[in-house]
């Protein structure tokens, strides 16, 4: 073929640059997907291998002591507000003093109160019945204490005397 237009030189057709660009882009995307998929599979396997299976924890059951009859009666009658329900029935603590422990005392606890005025009222009641009583600040409340003794024998005697007058108490060793 002869060149029909003598002014324009003959052009050779060049391959399109868009085809290799699309091909390279598709290969790049495929590699990204493969890398992400391999990380995801590794993560899933790692979760099963490295993280131990959690077994349900055993439930701890705790017996809650009943309040003294006088408090229970007030609660049932609705005369004791939620804020005033602060008295806990004295319960013996698990600590045991050695007989000759230096600096340890058997303390007779007549009550534990969250509201200080209620603790003061209990001290007044104990004093009116002839018992020496005082308040000790402990954590979030006040302990009404009716004596501290070096000998367990005397502490038990005080506890029996309190019970005879209608007061619940517990021995605390500190």
CSV table of N, CA and C in Angstrom, one decimal:
chain,number,residue,atom,x,y,z
A,1,UNK,N,0.8,-1.2,0.0
A,1,UNK,CA,0.0,0.0,0.0
A,1,UNK,C,0.9,1.2,0.0
A,2,UNK,N,0.4,2.1,-0.7
A,2,UNK,CA,1.1,3.3,-0.8
A,2,UNK,C,0.5,4.3,0.1
A,3,UNK,N,1.3,5.2,0.6
A,3,UNK,CA,0.8,6.2,1.5
A,3,UNK,C,0.0,7.2,0.6
A,4,UNK,N,-1.3,7.3,0.9
A,4,UNK,CA,-2.1,8.2,0.1
A,4,UNK,C,-1.9,9.6,0.5
A,5,UNK,N,-1.6,9.9,1.7
A,5,UNK,CA,-1.4,11.2,2.1
A,5,UNK,C,0.1,11.4,2.2
A,6,UNK,N,0.7,12.1,1.3
A,6,UNK,CA,2.2,12.3,1.4
A,6,UNK,C,2.7,13.1,2.5
A,7,UNK,N,1.8,13.9,3.1
A,7,UNK,CA,2.3,14.8,4.2
A,7,UNK,C,2.4,14.0,5.5
A,8,UNK,N,1.5,13.1,5.8
A,8,UNK,CA,1.5,12.3,7.1
A,8,UNK,C,2.4,11.1,6.9
A,9,UNK,N,3.3,10.9,7.8
A,9,UNK,CA,4.1,9.6,7.7
A,9,UNK,C,3.2,8.5,8.1
A,10,UNK,N,3.6,7.3,7.8
A,10,UNK,CA,2.8,6.1,8.2
A,10,UNK,C,3.0,5.8,9.6
A,11,UNK,N,1.9,5.6,10.4
A,11,UNK,CA,2.0,5.3,11.8
A,11,UNK,C,1.8,3.8,12.0
A,12,UNK,N,2.6,3.3,13.0
A,12,UNK,CA,2.4,2.0,13.4
A,12,UNK,C,1.5,2.0,14.6
A,13,UNK,N,0.6,1.1,14.7
A,13,UNK,CA,-0.3,1.0,15.9
A,13,UNK,C,0.5,0.5,17.1
A,14,UNK,N,0.4,1.3,18.2
A,14,UNK,CA,1.0,0.9,19.4
A,14,UNK,C,0.0,0.1,20.3
A,15,UNK,N,0.5,-0.8,21.1
A,15,UNK,CA,-0.5,-1.5,21.9
A,15,UNK,C,-1.0,-0.6,23.0
A,16,UNK,N,-2.2,-0.8,23.5
A,16,UNK,CA,-2.8,0.1,24.5
A,16,UNK,C,-2.1,-0.1,25.8
A,17,UNK,N,-1.9,1.1,26.5
A,17,UNK,CA,-1.3,1.0,27.8
A,17,UNK,C,-2.3,0.7,28.9
A,18,UNK,N,-3.6,0.8,28.6
A,18,UNK,CA,-4.6,0.5,29.6
A,18,UNK,C,-4.7,-1.0,29.9
A,19,UNK,N,-4.4,-1.8,29.0
A,19,UNK,CA,-4.5,-3.3,29.2
A,19,UNK,C,-3.5,-3.8,30.2
A,20,UNK,N,-2.2,-3.4,30.2
A,20,UNK,CA,-1.3,-3.9,31.3
A,20,UNK,C,-1.6,-3.2,32.6
A,21,UNK,N,-2.1,-2.0,32.6
A,21,UNK,CA,-2.5,-1.3,33.9
A,21,UNK,C,-3.6,-2.0,34.5
A,22,UNK,N,-4.6,-2.4,33.8
A,22,UNK,CA,-5.8,-3.2,34.4
A,22,UNK,C,-5.3,-4.5,34.9
A,23,UNK,N,-4.5,-5.2,34.1
A,23,UNK,CA,-3.9,-6.5,34.5
A,23,UNK,C,-3.1,-6.4,35.8
A,24,UNK,N,-2.3,-5.4,35.9
A,24,UNK,CA,-1.5,-5.2,37.1
A,24,UNK,C,-2.4,-4.8,38.3
A,25,UNK,N,-3.4,-4.0,38.1
A,25,UNK,CA,-4.3,-3.7,39.2
A,25,UNK,C,-5.1,-4.9,39.7
A,26,UNK,N,-5.5,-5.8,38.8
A,26,UNK,CA,-6.2,-7.0,39.2
A,26,UNK,C,-5.3,-7.9,40.0
A,27,UNK,N,-4.0,-8.0,39.5
A,27,UNK,CA,-3.1,-8.9,40.2
A,27,UNK,C,-2.8,-8.3,41.6
A,28,UNK,N,-2.7,-7.0,41.7
A,28,UNK,CA,-2.5,-6.4,43.0
A,28,UNK,C,-3.7,-6.6,44.0
A,29,UNK,N,-4.9,-6.4,43.5
A,29,UNK,CA,-6.1,-6.7,44.3
A,29,UNK,C,-6.2,-8.2,44.7
A,30,UNK,N,-5.8,-9.1,43.8
A,30,UNK,CA,-5.8,-10.5,44.2
A,30,UNK,C,-4.8,-10.8,45.3
A,31,UNK,N,-3.6,-10.2,45.2
A,31,UNK,CA,-2.6,-10.4,46.3
A,31,UNK,C,-3.1,-9.8,47.6
A,32,UNK,N,-3.8,-8.7,47.6
A,32,UNK,CA,-4.3,-8.0,48.8
A,32,UNK,C,-5.3,-9.0,49.5
A,33,UNK,N,-6.2,-9.5,48.6
A,33,UNK,CA,-7.3,-10.4,49.1
A,33,UNK,C,-6.6,-11.7,49.7
A,34,UNK,N,-5.6,-12.2,49.1
A,34,UNK,CA,-4.9,-13.4,49.6
A,34,UNK,C,-4.3,-13.1,50.9
A,35,UNK,N,-3.6,-12.0,51.1
A,35,UNK,CA,-3.0,-11.6,52.3
A,35,UNK,C,-4.0,-11.4,53.4
A,36,UNK,N,-5.1,-10.7,53.2
A,36,UNK,CA,-6.1,-10.5,54.2
A,36,UNK,C,-6.7,-11.8,54.6
A,37,UNK,N,-7.0,-12.7,53.6
A,37,UNK,CA,-7.6,-14.0,53.9
A,37,UNK,C,-6.6,-14.8,54.8
A,38,UNK,N,-5.3,-14.8,54.5
A,38,UNK,CA,-4.4,-15.6,55.3
A,38,UNK,C,-4.3,-15.0,56.7
A,39,UNK,N,-4.3,-13.7,56.9
A,39,UNK,CA,-4.3,-13.2,58.3
A,39,UNK,C,-5.6,-13.6,59.0
A,40,UNK,N,-6.7,-13.5,58.3
A,40,UNK,CA,-8.0,-13.9,59.0
A,40,UNK,C,-8.0,-15.3,59.4
A,41,UNK,N,-7.5,-16.2,58.5
A,41,UNK,CA,-7.5,-17.7,58.9
A,41,UNK,C,-6.5,-17.9,60.1
A,42,UNK,N,-5.4,-17.2,60.0
A,42,UNK,CA,-4.4,-17.3,61.1
A,42,UNK,C,-5.0,-16.8,62.4
A,43,UNK,N,-5.7,-15.8,62.4
A,43,UNK,CA,-6.4,-15.2,63.6
A,43,UNK,C,-7.4,-16.2,64.1
A,44,UNK,N,-8.2,-16.8,63.3
A,44,UNK,CA,-9.2,-17.7,63.7
A,44,UNK,C,-8.6,-19.0,64.3
A,45,UNK,N,-7.6,-19.5,63.7
A,45,UNK,CA,-6.9,-20.6,64.3
A,45,UNK,C,-6.2,-20.3,65.6
A,46,UNK,N,-5.6,-19.1,65.7
A,46,UNK,CA,-5.0,-18.7,66.9
A,46,UNK,C,-5.9,-18.5,68.1
A,47,UNK,N,-7.1,-18.0,67.8
A,47,UNK,CA,-8.1,-17.9,68.8
A,47,UNK,C,-8.5,-19.3,69.4
A,48,UNK,N,-8.6,-20.3,68.6
A,48,UNK,CA,-9.0,-21.6,69.1
A,48,UNK,C,-7.8,-22.3,69.8
A,49,UNK,N,-6.6,-22.0,69.4
A,49,UNK,CA,-5.4,-22.7,70.0
A,49,UNK,C,-4.9,-22.0,71.2
A,50,UNK,N,-4.8,-20.6,71.2
A,50,UNK,CA,-4.2,-19.9,72.2
A,50,UNK,C,-5.1,-19.5,73.4
A,51,UNK,N,-6.4,-19.3,73.1
A,51,UNK,CA,-7.4,-18.8,74.1
A,51,UNK,C,-8.0,-20.1,74.7
A,52,UNK,N,-7.8,-20.3,76.0
A,52,UNK,CA,-8.4,-21.5,76.5
A,52,UNK,C,-10.0,-21.4,76.6
A,53,UNK,N,-10.6,-22.6,76.5
A,53,UNK,CA,-12.0,-22.6,76.6
A,53,UNK,C,-12.4,-22.2,78.0
A,54,UNK,N,-13.3,-21.3,78.1
A,54,UNK,CA,-13.8,-20.8,79.4
A,54,UNK,C,-14.9,-21.7,79.9
A,55,UNK,N,-14.7,-22.3,81.0
A,55,UNK,CA,-15.7,-23.2,81.6
A,55,UNK,C,-16.5,-22.3,82.6
A,56,UNK,N,-17.8,-22.6,82.7
A,56,UNK,CA,-18.6,-21.8,83.6
A,56,UNK,C,-18.1,-22.0,85.0
A,57,UNK,N,-18.0,-20.8,85.7
A,57,UNK,CA,-17.5,-20.8,87.1
A,57,UNK,C,-18.6,-21.4,88.0
A,58,UNK,N,-18.1,-22.1,89.0
A,58,UNK,CA,-19.0,-22.7,90.0
A,58,UNK,C,-19.6,-21.5,90.8
A,59,UNK,N,-20.8,-21.6,91.0
A,59,UNK,CA,-21.5,-20.6,91.8
A,59,UNK,C,-21.2,-20.8,93.3
A,60,UNK,N,-21.0,-19.7,94.0
A,60,UNK,CA,-20.7,-19.7,95.4
A,60,UNK,C,-22.0,-19.4,96.1
A,61,UNK,N,-22.4,-20.3,97.0
A,61,UNK,CA,-23.6,-20.0,97.7
A,61,UNK,C,-23.3,-19.6,99.1
A,62,UNK,N,-23.9,-18.5,99.6
A,62,UNK,CA,-23.6,-18.0,100.9
A,62,UNK,C,-24.9,-18.0,101.7
A,63,UNK,N,-24.8,-18.5,102.9
A,63,UNK,CA,-26.0,-18.4,103.8
A,63,UNK,C,-26.0,-17.0,104.4
A,64,UNK,N,-27.1,-16.4,104.2
A,64,UNK,CA,-27.3,-15.0,104.8
A,64,UNK,C,-28.1,-15.2,106.1
A,65,UNK,N,-27.5,-14.8,107.2
A,65,UNK,CA,-28.2,-14.9,108.5
A,65,UNK,C,-29.4,-14.1,108.6
A,66,UNK,N,-30.4,-14.6,109.3
A,66,UNK,CA,-31.7,-13.9,109.5
A,66,UNK,C,-31.4,-12.8,110.5
A,67,UNK,N,-32.2,-11.6,110.3
A,67,UNK,CA,-32.0,-10.5,111.3
A,67,UNK,C,-32.7,-10.9,112.6
A,68,UNK,N,-32.3,-10.2,113.7
A,68,UNK,CA,-33.0,-10.5,115.0
A,68,UNK,C,-34.5,-10.3,114.9
A,69,UNK,N,-35.2,-11.0,115.7
A,69,UNK,CA,-36.7,-10.9,115.6
A,69,UNK,C,-37.2,-9.4,115.7
A,70,UNK,N,-36.5,-8.6,116.5
A,70,UNK,CA,-37.0,-7.2,116.6
A,70,UNK,C,-36.8,-6.5,115.3
A,71,UNK,N,-35.7,-6.7,114.6
A,71,UNK,CA,-35.5,-6.0,113.3
A,71,UNK,C,-36.5,-6.6,112.3
A,72,UNK,N,-36.6,-7.9,112.3
A,72,UNK,CA,-37.5,-8.6,111.3
A,72,UNK,C,-38.9,-8.0,111.4
A,73,UNK,N,-39.4,-7.8,112.7
A,73,UNK,CA,-40.7,-7.3,112.9
A,73,UNK,C,-40.9,-5.9,112.4
A,74,UNK,N,-39.8,-5.1,112.6
A,74,UNK,CA,-39.9,-3.7,112.1
A,74,UNK,C,-39.9,-3.7,110.5
A,75,UNK,N,-39.1,-4.6,109.9
A,75,UNK,CA,-39.0,-4.7,108.5
A,75,UNK,C,-40.4,-5.1,107.9
A,76,UNK,N,-41.0,-6.1,108.5
A,76,UNK,CA,-42.3,-6.5,108.0
A,76,UNK,C,-43.4,-5.4,108.2
A,77,UNK,N,-43.3,-4.7,109.3
A,77,UNK,CA,-44.3,-3.6,109.5
A,77,UNK,C,-44.0,-2.4,108.7
A,78,UNK,N,-42.9,-2.4,108.0
A,78,UNK,CA,-42.5,-1.2,107.2
A,78,UNK,C,-42.1,0.0,107.9
A,79,UNK,N,-41.8,-0.2,109.2
A,79,UNK,CA,-41.3,0.9,110.1
A,79,UNK,C,-39.9,1.2,109.9
A,80,UNK,N,-39.1,0.3,109.3
A,80,UNK,CA,-37.7,0.5,109.2
A,80,UNK,C,-37.4,0.9,107.7
A,81,UNK,N,-36.9,2.1,107.5
A,81,UNK,CA,-36.6,2.5,106.1
A,81,UNK,C,-35.4,1.8,105.6
A,82,UNK,N,-35.2,1.9,104.3
A,82,UNK,CA,-34.1,1.2,103.7
A,82,UNK,C,-32.7,1.7,104.2
A,83,UNK,N,-32.7,3.1,104.5
A,83,UNK,CA,-31.5,3.6,105.0
A,83,UNK,C,-31.2,3.2,106.4
A,84,UNK,N,-32.3,2.9,107.1
A,84,UNK,CA,-32.1,2.5,108.5
A,84,UNK,C,-31.8,1.0,108.7
A,85,UNK,N,-32.0,0.2,107.6
A,85,UNK,CA,-31.7,-1.2,107.7
A,85,UNK,C,-30.2,-1.5,107.7
A,86,UNK,N,-29.6,-0.9,108.7
A,86,UNK,CA,-28.1,-1.0,108.7
A,86,UNK,C,-27.6,-2.0,109.8
A,87,UNK,N,-28.5,-2.4,110.6
A,87,UNK,CA,-28.0,-3.3,111.7
A,87,UNK,C,-27.8,-4.7,111.2
A,88,UNK,N,-26.7,-5.3,111.4
A,88,UNK,CA,-26.5,-6.6,111.0
A,88,UNK,C,-26.5,-7.5,112.3
A,89,UNK,N,-27.1,-8.6,112.2
A,89,UNK,CA,-27.1,-9.5,113.3
A,89,UNK,C,-25.6,-9.9,113.6
A,90,UNK,N,-25.2,-9.7,114.8
A,90,UNK,CA,-23.8,-10.0,115.1
A,90,UNK,C,-23.5,-11.5,114.8
A,91,UNK,N,-22.5,-11.8,114.1
A,91,UNK,CA,-22.1,-13.1,113.8
A,91,UNK,C,-20.6,-13.3,114.2
A,92,UNK,N,-20.3,-14.5,114.7
A,92,UNK,CA,-19.0,-14.8,115.2
A,92,UNK,C,-18.1,-14.8,114.0
A,93,UNK,N,-16.9,-14.2,114.1
A,93,UNK,CA,-16.0,-14.1,113.0
A,93,UNK,C,-15.1,-15.4,113.1
A,94,UNK,N,-14.5,-15.7,112.0
A,94,UNK,CA,-13.7,-17.0,112.0
A,94,UNK,C,-12.3,-16.9,112.6
A,95,UNK,N,-11.9,-15.6,113.0
A,95,UNK,CA,-10.6,-15.5,113.6
A,95,UNK,C,-10.6,-16.1,115.0
A,96,UNK,N,-9.5,-16.7,115.3
A,96,UNK,CA,-9.4,-17.3,116.7
A,96,UNK,C,-8.1,-16.8,117.3
A,97,UNK,N,-8.2,-16.4,118.5
A,97,UNK,CA,-7.0,-15.9,119.2
A,97,UNK,C,-6.4,-17.0,120.0
A,98,UNK,N,-5.1,-17.0,119.9
A,98,UNK,CA,-4.3,-18.0,120.8
A,98,UNK,C,-4.5,-17.5,122.2
A,99,UNK,N,-4.6,-18.4,123.2
A,99,UNK,CA,-4.8,-18.0,124.6
A,99,UNK,C,-3.8,-17.0,125.1
A,100,UNK,N,-2.6,-17.1,124.7
A,100,UNK,CA,-1.6,-16.2,125.2
A,100,UNK,C,-1.1,-15.2,124.2
A,101,UNK,N,-1.9,-14.9,123.2
A,101,UNK,CA,-1.5,-14.0,122.1
A,101,UNK,C,-1.3,-12.6,122.7
A,102,UNK,N,-0.2,-12.0,122.4
A,102,UNK,CA,0.1,-10.7,122.9
A,102,UNK,C,-0.7,-9.7,122.1
A,103,UNK,N,-1.4,-8.8,122.8
A,103,UNK,CA,-2.1,-7.7,122.2
A,103,UNK,C,-3.4,-8.1,121.6
A,104,UNK,N,-3.9,-9.3,121.8
A,104,UNK,CA,-5.2,-9.8,121.3
A,104,UNK,C,-6.2,-9.7,122.3
A,105,UNK,N,-7.4,-9.4,121.9
A,105,UNK,CA,-8.5,-9.3,122.9
A,105,UNK,C,-9.8,-10.0,122.3
A,106,UNK,N,-10.6,-10.5,123.2
A,106,UNK,CA,-11.9,-11.0,122.8
A,106,UNK,C,-12.9,-9.8,123.0
A,107,UNK,N,-13.4,-9.3,121.9
A,107,UNK,CA,-14.3,-8.2,121.9
A,107,UNK,C,-15.7,-8.6,121.7
A,108,UNK,N,-16.6,-8.1,122.5
A,108,UNK,CA,-18.0,-8.5,122.4
A,108,UNK,C,-18.7,-7.4,121.6
A,109,UNK,N,-19.2,-7.8,120.4
A,109,UNK,CA,-19.8,-6.9,119.5
A,109,UNK,C,-21.3,-7.1,119.6
A,110,UNK,N,-22.0,-6.0,120.0
A,110,UNK,CA,-23.4,-6.0,120.2
A,110,UNK,C,-24.2,-5.5,119.0
A,111,UNK,N,-23.5,-5.0,117.9
A,111,UNK,CA,-24.1,-4.6,116.7
A,111,UNK,C,-23.2,-3.9,115.8
A,112,UNK,N,-23.5,-3.8,114.5
A,112,UNK,CA,-22.8,-3.0,113.5
A,112,UNK,C,-23.8,-2.2,112.8
A,113,UNK,N,-23.5,-0.9,112.7
A,113,UNK,CA,-24.4,0.1,112.1
A,113,UNK,C,-23.8,0.9,111.0
A,114,UNK,N,-24.5,1.2,110.0
A,114,UNK,CA,-24.0,2.1,109.0
A,114,UNK,C,-24.3,3.6,109.4
A,115,UNK,N,-25.4,3.8,110.0
A,115,UNK,CA,-25.8,5.1,110.5
A,115,UNK,C,-25.3,5.3,111.9
A,116,UNK,N,-24.5,6.3,112.2
A,116,UNK,CA,-23.9,6.5,113.5
A,116,UNK,C,-24.9,6.8,114.6
A,117,UNK,N,-26.0,7.5,114.3
A,117,UNK,CA,-27.0,7.8,115.3
A,117,UNK,C,-27.7,6.5,115.8
A,118,UNK,N,-27.8,5.5,114.9
A,118,UNK,CA,-28.4,4.3,115.4
A,118,UNK,C,-27.4,3.5,116.3
A,119,UNK,N,-26.1,3.7,116.0
A,119,UNK,CA,-25.1,3.1,116.9
A,119,UNK,C,-25.1,3.8,118.2
A,120,UNK,N,-25.3,5.1,118.2
A,120,UNK,CA,-25.4,5.8,119.5
A,120,UNK,C,-26.6,5.4,120.3
A,121,UNK,N,-27.7,5.1,119.6
A,121,UNK,CA,-29.0,4.7,120.3
A,121,UNK,C,-28.7,3.3,120.9
A,122,UNK,N,-28.0,2.4,120.2
A,122,UNK,CA,-27.7,1.1,120.8
A,122,UNK,C,-26.8,1.2,122.0
A,123,UNK,N,-25.9,2.1,122.0
A,123,UNK,CA,-25.0,2.3,123.2
A,123,UNK,C,-25.8,2.8,124.3
A,124,UNK,N,-26.8,3.7,124.1
A,124,UNK,CA,-27.6,4.2,125.1
A,124,UNK,C,-28.5,3.1,125.7
A,125,UNK,N,-29.0,2.2,124.9
A,125,UNK,CA,-29.8,1.1,125.4
A,125,UNK,C,-28.9,0.2,126.3
A,126,UNK,N,-27.7,-0.1,125.8
A,126,UNK,CA,-26.8,-1.0,126.6
A,126,UNK,C,-26.4,-0.3,127.9
A,127,UNK,N,-26.2,1.0,127.9
A,127,UNK,CA,-25.8,1.6,129.2
A,127,UNK,C,-27.0,1.7,130.1
A,128,UNK,N,-28.2,1.8,129.6
A,128,UNK,CA,-29.3,1.9,130.5
A,128,UNK,C,-29.6,0.5,131.1
A,129,UNK,N,-29.1,-0.5,130.5
A,129,UNK,CA,-29.2,-1.9,131.1
A,129,UNK,C,-28.0,-2.2,132.0
A,130,UNK,N,-27.0,-1.3,132.1
A,130,UNK,CA,-25.9,-1.5,133.0
A,130,UNK,C,-24.6,-2.0,132.4
A,131,UNK,N,-24.6,-2.0,131.1
A,131,UNK,CA,-23.4,-2.5,130.4
A,131,UNK,C,-22.5,-1.3,129.9
A,132,UNK,N,-21.2,-1.5,130.0
A,132,UNK,CA,-20.3,-0.5,129.4
A,132,UNK,C,-20.3,-0.7,127.9
A,133,UNK,N,-20.5,0.3,127.2
A,133,UNK,CA,-20.5,0.1,125.7
A,133,UNK,C,-19.9,1.4,125.1
A,134,UNK,N,-19.3,1.1,123.9
A,134,UNK,CA,-18.7,2.2,123.1
A,134,UNK,C,-18.8,1.9,121.7
A,135,UNK,N,-18.4,2.9,120.9
A,135,UNK,CA,-18.5,2.8,119.4
A,135,UNK,C,-17.1,2.8,118.8
A,136,UNK,N,-16.9,1.9,117.9
A,136,UNK,CA,-15.6,1.8,117.2
A,136,UNK,C,-15.9,2.0,115.7
A,137,UNK,N,-15.2,2.9,115.0
A,137,UNK,CA,-15.4,3.1,113.5
A,137,UNK,C,-14.7,2.0,112.8
A,138,UNK,N,-15.4,1.3,111.9
A,138,UNK,CA,-14.8,0.2,111.1
A,138,UNK,C,-15.3,0.4,109.7
A,139,UNK,N,-14.4,0.6,108.8
A,139,UNK,CA,-14.8,0.7,107.3
A,139,UNK,C,-15.9,1.7,107.1
A,140,UNK,N,-17.0,1.2,106.6
A,140,UNK,CA,-18.2,2.0,106.3
A,140,UNK,C,-19.2,2.1,107.4
A,141,UNK,N,-18.9,1.6,108.6
A,141,UNK,CA,-19.9,1.7,109.6
A,141,UNK,C,-19.2,1.8,111.0
A,142,UNK,N,-20.1,1.6,112.0
A,142,UNK,CA,-19.7,1.6,113.4
A,142,UNK,C,-20.0,0.4,114.1
A,143,UNK,N,-19.1,-0.2,114.9
A,143,UNK,CA,-19.3,-1.4,115.7
A,143,UNK,C,-19.6,-0.9,117.1
A,144,UNK,N,-20.7,-1.4,117.7
A,144,UNK,CA,-21.1,-1.2,119.0
A,144,UNK,C,-20.4,-2.3,119.8
A,145,UNK,N,-19.5,-2.0,120.7
A,145,UNK,CA,-18.8,-3.0,121.4
A,145,UNK,C,-19.1,-2.9,122.9
A,146,UNK,N,-19.4,-4.0,123.5
A,146,UNK,CA,-19.8,-4.1,124.9
A,146,UNK,C,-18.7,-4.8,125.8
A,147,UNK,N,-17.5,-4.5,125.5
A,147,UNK,CA,-16.4,-5.0,126.3
A,147,UNK,C,-15.3,-5.6,125.4
A,148,UNK,N,-14.1,-5.6,126.0
A,148,UNK,CA,-12.9,-6.3,125.4
A,148,UNK,C,-12.2,-7.0,126.5
A,149,UNK,N,-11.9,-8.3,126.3
A,149,UNK,CA,-11.3,-9.1,127.4
A,149,UNK,C,-10.1,-9.9,126.9
A,150,UNK,N,-9.1,-10.1,127.8
A,150,UNK,CA,-8.0,-10.9,127.5
A,150,UNK,C,-8.4,-12.4,127.5
A,151,UNK,N,-9.4,-12.7,128.4
A,151,UNK,CA,-9.8,-14.1,128.6
A,151,UNK,C,-11.1,-14.3,127.8
A,152,UNK,N,-11.1,-15.4,127.1
A,152,UNK,CA,-12.4,-15.8,126.5
A,152,UNK,C,-13.5,-16.1,127.4
A,153,UNK,N,-13.1,-16.6,128.6
A,153,UNK,CA,-14.1,-16.9,129.7
A,153,UNK,C,-14.9,-15.7,130.0
A,154,UNK,N,-14.2,-14.5,130.3
A,154,UNK,CA,-14.9,-13.3,130.6
A,154,UNK,C,-15.8,-12.8,129.5
A,155,UNK,N,-15.2,-12.9,128.3
A,155,UNK,CA,-16.0,-12.4,127.1
A,155,UNK,C,-17.3,-13.2,127.0
A,156,UNK,N,-17.2,-14.6,127.2
A,156,UNK,CA,-18.4,-15.4,127.1
A,156,UNK,C,-19.4,-15.0,128.2
A,157,UNK,N,-18.9,-14.7,129.4
A,157,UNK,CA,-19.8,-14.3,130.5
A,157,UNK,C,-20.5,-13.0,130.1
A,158,UNK,N,-19.8,-12.1,129.5
A,158,UNK,CA,-20.5,-10.8,129.1
A,158,UNK,C,-21.5,-11.1,128.0
A,159,UNK,N,-21.2,-12.0,127.1
A,159,UNK,CA,-22.1,-12.4,126.0
A,159,UNK,C,-23.4,-13.0,126.6
A,160,UNK,N,-23.2,-13.9,127.6
A,160,UNK,CA,-24.4,-14.5,128.2
A,160,UNK,C,-25.3,-13.4,128.9
A,161,UNK,N,-24.6,-12.5,129.6
A,161,UNK,CA,-25.3,-11.4,130.3
A,161,UNK,C,-26.1,-10.6,129.3
A,162,UNK,N,-25.5,-10.3,128.1
A,162,UNK,CA,-26.2,-9.5,127.1
A,162,UNK,C,-27.4,-10.3,126.6
A,163,UNK,N,-27.2,-11.6,126.4
A,163,UNK,CA,-28.3,-12.4,125.9
A,163,UNK,C,-29.5,-12.4,126.9
A,164,UNK,N,-29.1,-12.5,128.2
A,164,UNK,CA,-30.2,-12.5,129.2
A,164,UNK,C,-31.0,-11.3,129.2
A,165,UNK,N,-30.4,-10.1,128.8
A,165,UNK,CA,-31.1,-8.9,128.7
A,165,UNK,C,-31.8,-8.6,127.4
A,166,UNK,N,-31.6,-9.6,126.4
A,166,UNK,CA,-32.3,-9.5,125.1
A,166,UNK,C,-31.4,-8.9,124.0
A,167,UNK,N,-30.1,-8.8,124.2
A,167,UNK,CA,-29.2,-8.3,123.2
A,167,UNK,C,-28.5,-9.5,122.5
A,168,UNK,N,-28.4,-9.4,121.2
A,168,UNK,CA,-27.6,-10.4,120.4
A,168,UNK,C,-26.2,-9.9,120.4
A,169,UNK,N,-25.2,-10.8,120.4
A,169,UNK,CA,-23.8,-10.3,120.4
A,169,UNK,C,-23.0,-11.4,119.7
A,170,UNK,N,-21.7,-11.0,119.4
A,170,UNK,CA,-20.8,-12.0,118.8
A,170,UNK,C,-19.4,-11.7,119.3
A,171,UNK,N,-18.6,-12.7,119.4
A,171,UNK,CA,-17.2,-12.5,119.8
A,171,UNK,C,-16.3,-12.2,118.6
A,172,UNK,N,-15.5,-11.2,118.7
A,172,UNK,CA,-14.6,-10.8,117.7
A,172,UNK,C,-13.2,-10.8,118.3
A,173,UNK,N,-12.2,-11.5,117.6
A,173,UNK,CA,-10.9,-11.5,118.2
A,173,UNK,C,-10.0,-10.6,117.4
A,174,UNK,N,-9.4,-9.6,118.1
A,174,UNK,CA,-8.5,-8.7,117.4
A,174,UNK,C,-7.4,-8.3,118.3
